[in-house]
PDB file of C-alpha atoms and ligand atoms in Angstrom:
ATOM      1  CA  MET A   1      -0.104  -0.105   0.182  1.00  0.00           C
ATOM      2  CA  PHE A   2       1.114   3.697  -0.872  1.00  0.00           C
ATOM      3  CA  HIS A   3       1.028   4.831   2.787  1.00  0.00           C
ATOM      4  CA  THR A   4       3.871   2.529   3.792  1.00  0.00           C
ATOM      5  CA  PHE A   5       6.318   5.274   1.883  1.00  0.00           C
ATOM      6  CA  LEU A   6       5.019   8.001   4.230  1.00  0.00           C
ATOM      7  CA  PRO A   7       7.535   9.182   7.079  1.00  0.00           C
ATOM      8  CA  GLN A   8       5.992   7.800  10.254  1.00  0.00           C
ATOM      9  CA  LYS A   9       7.672   9.355  13.307  1.00  0.00           C
ATOM     10  CA  PRO A  10       5.390  12.593  14.228  1.00  0.00           C
ATOM     11  CA  GLY A  11       5.742  15.850  11.954  1.00  0.00           C
ATOM     12  CA  PRO A  12       4.213  19.543  11.513  1.00  0.00           C
ATOM     13  CA  ILE A  13       0.936  20.670  11.188  1.00  0.00           C
ATOM     14  CA  GLY A  14       0.596  20.869   7.560  1.00  0.00           C
ATOM     15  CA  ILE A  15      -1.430  24.546   6.754  1.00  0.00           C
ATOM     16  CA  PHE A  16      -2.443  24.350   2.830  1.00  0.00           C
ATOM     17  CA  ASP A  17      -3.628  27.199   1.008  1.00  0.00           C
ATOM     18  CA  SER A  18      -4.304  28.618  -2.510  1.00  0.00           C
ATOM     19  CA  GLY A  19      -1.966  31.110  -1.576  1.00  0.00           C
ATOM     20  CA  TYR A  20      -1.207  34.110   0.637  1.00  0.00           C
ATOM     21  CA  GLY A  21      -4.528  33.721   2.101  1.00  0.00           C
ATOM     22  CA  GLY A  22      -4.302  30.861   4.755  1.00  0.00           C
ATOM     23  CA  LEU A  23      -1.800  32.973   6.035  1.00  0.00           C
ATOM     24  CA  THR A  24      -4.629  34.472   8.322  1.00  0.00           C
ATOM     25  CA  ILE A  25      -5.375  30.960   9.426  1.00  0.00           C
ATOM     26  CA  LEU A  26      -1.461  30.128  10.633  1.00  0.00           C
ATOM     27  CA  ARG A  27      -1.568  33.067  11.984  1.00  0.00           C
ATOM     28  CA  SER A  28      -4.425  32.765  14.501  1.00  0.00           C
ATOM     29  CA  ILE A  29      -3.695  29.185  15.653  1.00  0.00           C
ATOM     30  CA  ARG A  30      -0.029  30.216  15.954  1.00  0.00           C
ATOM     31  CA  GLU A  31      -1.432  32.625  17.916  1.00  0.00           C
ATOM     32  CA  GLN A  32      -3.380  29.408  20.342  1.00  0.00           C
ATOM     33  CA  LEU A  33      -1.640  26.977  19.652  1.00  0.00           C
ATOM     34  CA  PRO A  34       2.290  28.445  19.137  1.00  0.00           C
ATOM     35  CA  GLU A  35       3.789  25.242  20.518  1.00  0.00           C
ATOM     36  CA  TYR A  36       3.673  23.443  17.911  1.00  0.00           C
ATOM     37  CA  ASP A  37       5.769  22.966  14.788  1.00  0.00           C
ATOM     38  CA  TYR A  38       3.921  24.007  10.860  1.00  0.00           C
ATOM     39  CA  LEU A  39       4.421  23.859   7.417  1.00  0.00           C
ATOM     40  CA  TYR A  40       2.691  25.352   5.363  1.00  0.00           C
ATOM     41  CA  LEU A  41       2.063  25.294   1.965  1.00  0.00           C
ATOM     42  CA  GLY A  42       0.931  28.292  -0.607  1.00  0.00           C
ATOM     43  CA  ASP A  43      -0.260  27.062  -4.738  1.00  0.00           C
ATOM     44  CA  ASN A  44       0.699  31.187  -5.457  1.00  0.00           C
ATOM     45  CA  ALA A  45       1.561  29.850  -9.288  1.00  0.00           C
ATOM     46  CA  ARG A  46      -1.438  28.800  -9.012  1.00  0.00           C
ATOM     47  CA  ALA A  47      -3.535  31.309  -7.821  1.00  0.00           C
ATOM     48  CA  PRO A  48      -6.365  32.095  -7.343  1.00  0.00           C
ATOM     49  CA  TYR A  49      -8.466  28.836  -7.119  1.00  0.00           C
ATOM     50  CA  GLY A  50     -11.728  30.598  -6.553  1.00  0.00           C
ATOM     51  CA  SER A  51     -13.470  30.424 -10.012  1.00  0.00           C
ATOM     52  CA  ARG A  52     -11.619  27.169 -11.477  1.00  0.00           C
ATOM     53  CA  SER A  53     -13.781  24.138 -11.975  1.00  0.00           C
ATOM     54  CA  PHE A  54     -14.610  21.333  -9.135  1.00  0.00           C
ATOM     55  CA  GLU A  55     -11.902  19.007 -10.674  1.00  0.00           C
ATOM     56  CA  VAL A  56      -9.713  20.863 -10.907  1.00  0.00           C
ATOM     57  CA  VAL A  57      -9.277  22.120  -7.064  1.00  0.00           C
ATOM     58  CA  TYR A  58      -9.889  19.077  -6.564  1.00  0.00           C
ATOM     59  CA  ASP A  59      -6.467  17.543  -8.216  1.00  0.00           C
ATOM     60  CA  PHE A  60      -4.187  20.609  -6.935  1.00  0.00           C
ATOM     61  CA  THR A  61      -5.613  19.989  -3.887  1.00  0.00           C
ATOM     62  CA  LEU A  62      -4.993  16.081  -3.162  1.00  0.00           C
ATOM     63  CA  GLN A  63      -1.558  17.085  -5.175  1.00  0.00           C
ATOM     64  CA  ALA A  64      -0.238  19.881  -1.957  1.00  0.00           C
ATOM     65  CA  VAL A  65      -2.025  16.921   0.435  1.00  0.00           C
ATOM     66  CA  LYS A  66       0.125  14.113  -0.547  1.00  0.00           C
ATOM     67  CA  ARG A  67       2.836  16.232  -0.729  1.00  0.00           C
ATOM     68  CA  LEU A  68       2.328  17.397   2.672  1.00  0.00           C
ATOM     69  CA  PHE A  69       1.850  14.174   3.492  1.00  0.00           C
ATOM     70  CA  GLU A  70       5.185  13.208   2.235  1.00  0.00           C
ATOM     71  CA  LEU A  71       7.073  15.970   4.167  1.00  0.00           C
ATOM     72  CA  GLY A  72       5.789  14.442   7.386  1.00  0.00           C
ATOM     73  CA  CYS A  73       3.064  16.048   8.350  1.00  0.00           C
ATOM     74  CA  HIS A  74       0.040  13.484   9.768  1.00  0.00           C
ATOM     75  CA  LEU A  75      -2.575  16.309  10.269  1.00  0.00           C
ATOM     76  CA  VAL A  76      -3.234  18.880   7.449  1.00  0.00           C
ATOM     77  CA  ILE A  77      -5.423  21.830   7.577  1.00  0.00           C
ATOM     78  CA  LEU A  78      -6.729  23.305   4.038  1.00  0.00           C
ATOM     79  CA  GLY A  79      -6.786  27.121   5.759  1.00  0.00           C
ATOM     80  CA  CYS A  80      -8.053  27.892   2.234  1.00  0.00           C
ATOM     81  CA  ASN A  81     -12.345  27.892   1.826  1.00  0.00           C
ATOM     82  CA  THR A  82     -12.244  26.837  -2.095  1.00  0.00           C
ATOM     83  CA  ALA A  83     -10.166  23.993  -1.003  1.00  0.00           C
ATOM     84  CA  SER A  84     -11.845  22.583   1.784  1.00  0.00           C
ATOM     85  CA  ALA A  85     -15.797  23.247  -0.455  1.00  0.00           C
ATOM     86  CA  LYS A  86     -14.868  21.559  -3.089  1.00  0.00           C
ATOM     87  CA  ALA A  87     -12.368  18.491  -2.524  1.00  0.00           C
ATOM     88  CA  LEU A  88     -11.839  17.979   1.272  1.00  0.00           C
ATOM     89  CA  ARG A  89     -15.154  15.494   1.383  1.00  0.00           C
ATOM     90  CA  SER A  90     -13.960  14.001  -1.577  1.00  0.00           C
ATOM     91  CA  ILE A  91     -10.219  13.519   0.066  1.00  0.00           C
ATOM     92  CA  GLN A  92     -11.484  12.252   3.575  1.00  0.00           C
ATOM     93  CA  GLN A  93     -13.671   9.670   1.867  1.00  0.00           C
ATOM     94  CA  ASN A  94     -11.952   8.319  -1.633  1.00  0.00           C
ATOM     95  CA  ASP A  95      -8.072   9.505  -0.559  1.00  0.00           C
ATOM     96  CA  LEU A  96      -7.267   9.153   2.650  1.00  0.00           C
ATOM     97  CA  PRO A  97      -7.998   5.053   2.932  1.00  0.00           C
ATOM     98  CA  TYR A  98      -5.017   4.780   0.565  1.00  0.00           C
ATOM     99  CA  LEU A  99      -2.834   7.274   1.608  1.00  0.00           C
ATOM    100  CA  ASP A 100      -2.986   6.250   4.887  1.00  0.00           C
ATOM    101  CA  PRO A 101      -5.956   5.822   7.029  1.00  0.00           C
ATOM    102  CA  SER A 102      -4.412   7.106   9.922  1.00  0.00           C
ATOM    103  CA  ARG A 103      -3.581  11.004   8.819  1.00  0.00           C
ATOM    104  CA  ARG A 104      -6.168  13.266   8.689  1.00  0.00           C
ATOM    105  CA  VAL A 105      -7.612  17.177   6.351  1.00  0.00           C
ATOM    106  CA  LEU A 106      -9.217  19.133   7.971  1.00  0.00           C
ATOM    107  CA  GLY A 107     -11.228  22.333   6.217  1.00  0.00           C
ATOM    108  CA  VAL A 108     -12.182  25.777   7.898  1.00  0.00           C
ATOM    109  CA  ILE A 109     -15.648  26.033   7.348  1.00  0.00           C
ATOM    110  CA  ARG A 110     -17.040  23.547   9.479  1.00  0.00           C
ATOM    111  CA  PRO A 111     -15.382  25.324  12.181  1.00  0.00           C
ATOM    112  CA  THR A 112     -16.957  28.178  11.422  1.00  0.00           C
ATOM    113  CA  VAL A 113     -20.053  27.203  10.947  1.00  0.00           C
ATOM    114  CA  GLU A 114     -20.249  25.740  14.282  1.00  0.00           C
ATOM    115  CA  VAL A 115     -20.006  29.272  15.825  1.00  0.00           C
ATOM    116  CA  VAL A 116     -21.901  31.482  13.285  1.00  0.00           C
ATOM    117  CA  GLY A 117     -25.622  30.040  14.267  1.00  0.00           C
ATOM    118  CA  GLU A 118     -25.087  31.397  17.748  1.00  0.00           C
ATOM    119  CA  LEU A 119     -23.129  35.200  16.787  1.00  0.00           C
ATOM    120  CA  SER A 120     -26.073  36.251  14.507  1.00  0.00           C
ATOM    121  CA  ALA A 121     -28.558  37.104  16.822  1.00  0.00           C
ATOM    122  CA  ASN A 122     -31.816  37.041  14.393  1.00  0.00           C
ATOM    123  CA  LYS A 123     -30.182  34.037  11.865  1.00  0.00           C
ATOM    124  CA  HIS A 124     -30.027  36.492   8.612  1.00  0.00           C
ATOM    125  CA  VAL A 125     -26.256  35.355   7.704  1.00  0.00           C
ATOM    126  CA  GLY A 126     -24.329  36.453   4.817  1.00  0.00           C
ATOM    127  CA  ILE A 127     -21.313  34.643   3.265  1.00  0.00           C
ATOM    128  CA  LEU A 128     -18.526  36.144   0.952  1.00  0.00           C
ATOM    129  CA  ALA A 129     -16.370  34.159  -0.975  1.00  0.00           C
ATOM    130  CA  THR A 130     -15.225  33.226  -4.169  1.00  0.00           C
ATOM    131  CA  PRO A 131     -17.324  32.168  -7.020  1.00  0.00           C
ATOM    132  CA  GLY A 132     -16.702  28.270  -6.076  1.00  0.00           C
ATOM    133  CA  THR A 133     -17.324  28.346  -2.140  1.00  0.00           C
ATOM    134  CA  ILE A 134     -20.744  30.343  -3.039  1.00  0.00           C
ATOM    135  CA  LYS A 135     -21.479  27.813  -5.707  1.00  0.00           C
ATOM    136  CA  SER A 136     -20.852  24.683  -3.674  1.00  0.00           C
ATOM    137  CA  GLU A 137     -23.128  26.152  -0.955  1.00  0.00           C
ATOM    138  CA  SER A 138     -21.093  24.325   1.684  1.00  0.00           C
ATOM    139  CA  TYR A 139     -21.788  26.910   3.873  1.00  0.00           C
ATOM    140  CA  ASN A 140     -25.712  26.888   3.385  1.00  0.00           C
ATOM    141  CA  ILE A 141     -25.523  22.902   3.671  1.00  0.00           C
ATOM    142  CA  GLU A 142     -23.924  22.852   6.786  1.00  0.00           C
ATOM    143  CA  LEU A 143     -25.592  25.601   8.294  1.00  0.00           C
ATOM    144  CA  GLU A 144     -28.842  24.617   7.986  1.00  0.00           C
ATOM    145  CA  LYS A 145     -27.717  21.443   8.794  1.00  0.00           C
ATOM    146  CA  PHE A 146     -26.613  22.856  12.521  1.00  0.00           C
ATOM    147  CA  TYR A 147     -29.459  25.498  12.477  1.00  0.00           C
ATOM    148  CA  PRO A 148     -32.654  24.779  10.918  1.00  0.00           C
ATOM    149  CA  GLY A 149     -34.304  27.704   9.409  1.00  0.00           C
ATOM    150  CA  ILE A 150     -31.431  29.597   9.139  1.00  0.00           C
ATOM    151  CA  ARG A 151     -31.255  32.635   6.257  1.00  0.00           C
ATOM    152  CA  VAL A 152     -28.530  32.257   4.476  1.00  0.00           C
ATOM    153  CA  SER A 153     -27.435  34.524   1.674  1.00  0.00           C
ATOM    154  CA  GLY A 154     -23.883  33.865  -0.226  1.00  0.00           C
ATOM    155  CA  GLN A 155     -22.138  36.426  -2.550  1.00  0.00           C
ATOM    156  CA  ALA A 156     -19.263  35.777  -4.824  1.00  0.00           C
ATOM    157  CA  CYS A 157     -16.669  38.224  -4.995  1.00  0.00           C
ATOM    158  CA  PRO A 158     -14.673  36.821  -8.172  1.00  0.00           C
ATOM    159  CA  LEU A 159     -11.773  39.679  -7.734  1.00  0.00           C
ATOM    160  CA  TRP A 160     -11.528  40.139  -3.761  1.00  0.00           C
ATOM    161  CA  ALA A 161      -8.598  37.472  -3.770  1.00  0.00           C
ATOM    162  CA  ALA A 162      -6.606  38.631  -6.521  1.00  0.00           C
ATOM    163  CA  LEU A 163      -6.639  41.354  -5.283  1.00  0.00           C
ATOM    164  CA  VAL A 164      -4.934  40.330  -2.265  1.00  0.00           C
ATOM    165  CA  GLU A 165      -2.705  38.224  -4.436  1.00  0.00           C
ATOM    166  CA  ASN A 166      -1.581  41.324  -6.374  1.00  0.00           C
ATOM    167  CA  ASN A 167      -0.653  42.829  -3.408  1.00  0.00           C
ATOM    168  CA  GLU A 168      -3.725  45.938  -4.653  1.00  0.00           C
ATOM    169  CA  HIS A 169      -5.690  45.313  -1.429  1.00  0.00           C
ATOM    170  CA  LEU A 170      -4.950  48.902   0.002  1.00  0.00           C
ATOM    171  CA  GLY A 171      -5.074  50.230  -3.188  1.00  0.00           C
ATOM    172  CA  ALA A 172      -8.451  52.927  -4.478  1.00  0.00           C
ATOM    173  CA  GLY A 173      -9.482  50.514  -6.933  1.00  0.00           C
ATOM    174  CA  ALA A 174     -10.441  47.503  -4.622  1.00  0.00           C
ATOM    175  CA  ASP A 175     -12.661  49.940  -2.888  1.00  0.00           C
ATOM    176  CA  TYR A 176     -14.972  49.818  -6.095  1.00  0.00           C
ATOM    177  CA  PHE A 177     -15.281  45.752  -6.233  1.00  0.00           C
ATOM    178  CA  VAL A 178     -15.643  45.382  -2.108  1.00  0.00           C
ATOM    179  CA  GLU A 179     -18.387  48.204  -2.013  1.00  0.00           C
ATOM    180  CA  LYS A 180     -20.150  46.717  -5.267  1.00  0.00           C
ATOM    181  CA  ASN A 181     -20.140  43.060  -3.803  1.00  0.00           C
ATOM    182  CA  LEU A 182     -21.357  44.719  -0.525  1.00  0.00           C
ATOM    183  CA  ASN A 183     -24.173  45.344  -1.800  1.00  0.00           C
ATOM    184  CA  GLN A 184     -25.039  43.065  -3.759  1.00  0.00           C
ATOM    185  CA  LEU A 185     -25.164  41.123  -0.507  1.00  0.00           C
ATOM    186  CA  LEU A 186     -27.174  43.234   1.012  1.00  0.00           C
ATOM    187  CA  GLU A 187     -29.822  43.376  -1.815  1.00  0.00           C
ATOM    188  CA  GLN A 188     -30.272  39.942  -1.210  1.00  0.00           C
ATOM    189  CA  ASP A 189     -31.646  40.068   2.198  1.00  0.00           C
ATOM    190  CA  PRO A 190     -31.408  43.625   4.350  1.00  0.00           C
ATOM    191  CA  GLU A 191     -32.087  41.629   7.519  1.00  0.00           C
ATOM    192  CA  ILE A 192     -28.336  40.675   7.658  1.00  0.00           C
ATOM    193  CA  ASP A 193     -26.722  40.773  11.410  1.00  0.00           C
ATOM    194  CA  THR A 194     -23.697  38.901  10.645  1.00  0.00           C
ATOM    195  CA  ILE A 195     -21.410  38.067   7.514  1.00  0.00           C
ATOM    196  CA  ILE A 196     -18.877  35.577   7.449  1.00  0.00           C
ATOM    197  CA  LEU A 197     -15.397  36.652   5.295  1.00  0.00           C
ATOM    198  CA  GLY A 198     -15.548  32.764   3.858  1.00  0.00           C
ATOM    199  CA  CYS A 199     -12.446  33.612   2.331  1.00  0.00           C
ATOM    200  CA  THR A 200      -9.129  32.949   3.775  1.00  0.00           C
ATOM    201  CA  HIS A 201      -7.508  36.083   2.220  1.00  0.00           C
ATOM    202  CA  TYR A 202     -10.564  38.851   2.754  1.00  0.00           C
ATOM    203  CA  PRO A 203      -9.025  39.846   6.413  1.00  0.00           C
ATOM    204  CA  LEU A 204      -6.826  41.636   4.721  1.00  0.00           C
ATOM    205  CA  LEU A 205      -9.558  43.548   2.895  1.00  0.00           C
ATOM    206  CA  LEU A 206     -11.357  43.758   6.594  1.00  0.00           C
ATOM    207  CA  GLU A 207     -10.423  47.602   6.960  1.00  0.00           C
ATOM    208  CA  LYS A 208     -12.620  48.856   3.589  1.00  0.00           C
ATOM    209  CA  ILE A 209     -15.232  45.987   3.995  1.00  0.00           C
ATOM    210  CA  ARG A 210     -15.993  47.934   7.432  1.00  0.00           C
ATOM    211  CA  LYS A 211     -16.058  50.873   5.456  1.00  0.00           C
ATOM    212  CA  TYR A 212     -18.933  49.591   3.305  1.00  0.00           C
ATOM    213  CA  THR A 213     -20.825  47.990   5.874  1.00  0.00           C
ATOM    214  CA  PRO A 214     -23.244  49.228   8.383  1.00  0.00           C
ATOM    215  CA  SER A 215     -22.032  49.262  11.694  1.00  0.00           C
ATOM    216  CA  SER A 216     -24.461  47.225  13.061  1.00  0.00           C
ATOM    217  CA  ILE A 217     -23.838  44.220  10.961  1.00  0.00           C
ATOM    218  CA  ARG A 218     -21.047  41.905  12.610  1.00  0.00           C
ATOM    219  CA  LEU A 219     -17.671  40.877  10.999  1.00  0.00           C
ATOM    220  CA  VAL A 220     -16.564  37.259  10.938  1.00  0.00           C
ATOM    221  CA  PRO A 221     -13.231  36.477  10.307  1.00  0.00           C
ATOM    222  CA  GLN A 222     -12.498  32.529  10.580  1.00  0.00           C
ATOM    223  CA  GLY A 223      -8.915  32.189  12.515  1.00  0.00           C
ATOM    224  CA  ASP A 224      -9.770  32.489  15.678  1.00  0.00           C
ATOM    225  CA  TYR A 225     -12.598  29.831  15.481  1.00  0.00           C
ATOM    226  CA  VAL A 226     -10.336  27.854  13.572  1.00  0.00           C
ATOM    227  CA  ALA A 227      -7.769  28.116  15.451  1.00  0.00           C
ATOM    228  CA  LYS A 228     -10.247  27.267  18.842  1.00  0.00           C
ATOM    229  CA  SER A 229     -11.705  24.528  16.457  1.00  0.00           C
ATOM    230  CA  LEU A 230      -8.149  22.678  16.488  1.00  0.00           C
ATOM    231  CA  GLN A 231      -7.278  23.009  19.807  1.00  0.00           C
ATOM    232  CA  GLN A 232     -10.238  21.115  20.865  1.00  0.00           C
ATOM    233  CA  TYR A 233      -9.508  18.623  18.076  1.00  0.00           C
ATOM    234  CA  PHE A 234      -6.624  17.753  20.072  1.00  0.00           C
ATOM    235  CA  VAL A 235      -8.510  16.920  23.154  1.00  0.00           C
ATOM    236  CA  ASN A 236     -10.558  14.926  21.835  1.00  0.00           C
ATOM    237  CA  HIS A 237      -8.028  12.905  19.331  1.00  0.00           C
ATOM    238  CA  PRO A 238      -4.832  12.499  21.400  1.00  0.00           C
ATOM    239  CA  GLU A 239      -3.872   9.624  19.340  1.00  0.00           C
ATOM    240  CA  MET A 240      -3.355  12.696  16.659  1.00  0.00           C
ATOM    241  CA  GLU A 241      -1.527  15.352  19.003  1.00  0.00           C
ATOM    242  CA  SER A 242       1.184  13.056  20.191  1.00  0.00           C
ATOM    243  CA  ARG A 243       1.530  12.638  15.865  1.00  0.00           C
ATOM    244  CA  CYS A 244       2.372  16.593  16.229  1.00  0.00           C
ATOM    245  CA  THR A 245       6.127  17.311  16.918  1.00  0.00           C
ATOM    246  CA  LYS A 246       6.495  20.692  19.642  1.00  0.00           C
ATOM    247  CA  HIS A 247       9.029  22.929  18.773  1.00  0.00           C
ATOM    248  CA  GLY A 248       7.490  25.831  17.671  1.00  0.00           C
ATOM    249  CA  THR A 249       9.404  26.296  14.575  1.00  0.00           C
ATOM    250  CA  CYS A 250       6.645  27.249  11.324  1.00  0.00           C
ATOM    251  CA  GLU A 251       8.197  27.139   7.592  1.00  0.00           C
ATOM    252  CA  PHE A 252       7.272  27.982   4.469  1.00  0.00           C
ATOM    253  CA  LEU A 253       7.074  26.072   0.669  1.00  0.00           C
ATOM    254  CA  THR A 254       5.015  27.515  -1.940  1.00  0.00           C
ATOM    255  CA  THR A 255       5.138  26.927  -6.059  1.00  0.00           C
ATOM    256  CA  GLU A 256       6.059  30.616  -6.917  1.00  0.00           C
ATOM    257  CA  SER A 257       9.417  32.816  -6.609  1.00  0.00           C
ATOM    258  CA  SER A 258      10.354  32.347  -2.814  1.00  0.00           C
ATOM    259  CA  GLU A 259      11.594  35.788  -2.906  1.00  0.00           C
ATOM    260  CA  LYS A 260       7.942  36.541  -4.282  1.00  0.00           C
ATOM    261  CA  PHE A 261       6.375  35.099  -1.632  1.00  0.00           C
ATOM    262  CA  ALA A 262       8.762  35.951   1.125  1.00  0.00           C
ATOM    263  CA  GLU A 263       8.058  39.697   0.448  1.00  0.00           C
ATOM    264  CA  ASN A 264       4.226  39.491   0.314  1.00  0.00           C
ATOM    265  CA  ALA A 265       3.891  37.190   3.623  1.00  0.00           C
ATOM    266  CA  THR A 266       5.233  39.944   5.378  1.00  0.00           C
ATOM    267  CA  ILE A 267       1.594  42.142   4.721  1.00  0.00           C
ATOM    268  CA  PHE A 268       0.271  39.145   6.426  1.00  0.00           C
ATOM    269  CA  LEU A 269       2.386  38.356   8.814  1.00  0.00           C
ATOM    270  CA  ASP A 270       4.846  40.943  11.303  1.00  0.00           C
ATOM    271  CA  TYR A 271       7.646  38.851  10.870  1.00  0.00           C
ATOM    272  CA  GLU A 272      10.642  38.017   8.038  1.00  0.00           C
ATOM    273  CA  ILE A 273      10.448  34.564   7.046  1.00  0.00           C
ATOM    274  CA  HIS A 274      12.120  32.446   4.289  1.00  0.00           C
ATOM    275  CA  ALA A 275       9.998  29.713   2.032  1.00  0.00           C
ATOM    276  CA  LYS A 276      11.395  27.020  -0.414  1.00  0.00           C
ATOM    277  CA  LYS A 277       9.932  26.546  -3.862  1.00  0.00           C
ATOM    278  CA  ILE A 278       8.711  23.637  -4.767  1.00  0.00           C
ATOM    279  CA  VAL A 279       6.212  21.996  -7.673  1.00  0.00           C
ATOM    280  CA  LEU A 280       3.401  20.301  -7.450  1.00  0.00           C
ATOM    281  CA  GLU A 281       2.337  17.438  -9.975  1.00  0.00           C
TER     282      GLU A 281
HETATM  283  N1  DGL B 301      -8.089  31.874   0.099  1.00  0.00           N
HETATM  284  C1  DGL B 301      -8.854  30.873  -0.311  1.00  0.00           C
HETATM  285  C2  DGL B 301     -10.015  30.696   0.080  1.00  0.00           C
HETATM  286  O1  DGL B 301     -10.663  31.111   1.467  1.00  0.00           O
HETATM  287  C3  DGL B 301      -8.945  31.137  -1.994  1.00  0.00           C
HETATM  288  C4  DGL B 301      -9.563  32.042  -2.743  1.00  0.00           C
HETATM  289  C5  DGL B 301      -8.763  31.573  -4.055  1.00  0.00           C
HETATM  290  O2  DGL B 301      -7.426  30.922  -4.285  1.00  0.00           O
HETATM  291  O3  DGL B 301      -9.335  31.950  -4.991  1.00  0.00           O
HETATM  292  O4  DGL B 301     -11.099  30.348  -0.320  1.00  0.00           O
END
């Protein structure tokens, strides 16, 4: 079986994203769980994933998960809503059993959904996400399971992740798209009292999103909820916790140029990093 070739000794926690967005998840996780080792992989050369088909997002995500397993991770977190929406279930159900049934891949949608119904007073929730995540209806399906009767409106924001990937998110050009997509969301349901930032890139646009959102509406970035959920996961799964090494380190891999990644990563993290370029296939 393939999995006998995977390293069996404990290793870092893998965090995957199409590009830089997962760094917002990594940052929150490291704040709450600083003792563990992390291996971040950004598929920047092929980002953004948001407008890609189900098949392509699945193929790319599986390649990344396999690589992180080969590099010693026993637990991989898809720090990307698009990958969580389009690839997580297939990987969990179809691929893990033959890759290595003892390894785990977790996503960011479930931990967000679990808390958001509690945050909304009137149960009118909005989701801002990539076209892929919105089209998958993953948030609607999961929210309805946890909070039957909840009203969920989703708005695709096709350019937001690209604005962040291209370091244009603080510029005046971003205002136009942020305002436009927020208005479209609020037109769907003017009673929304809670908005999920359903893409890990969007915390970088938080200031602009706040600017165009009525102050009565609560904005919910996901990082802290994903981190809390991971903490709880380790309490419930001590066998996985013991397979994650603890030296407080963090390494970075990218499919783009390592210099470019290191430079842009400082927008997301408040420390300098070094990155290594890899090829995924
Ligand atoms: N950051 C990712 C997400 O959470 C995807 C952005 C993209 O690659 O389009 O959905």
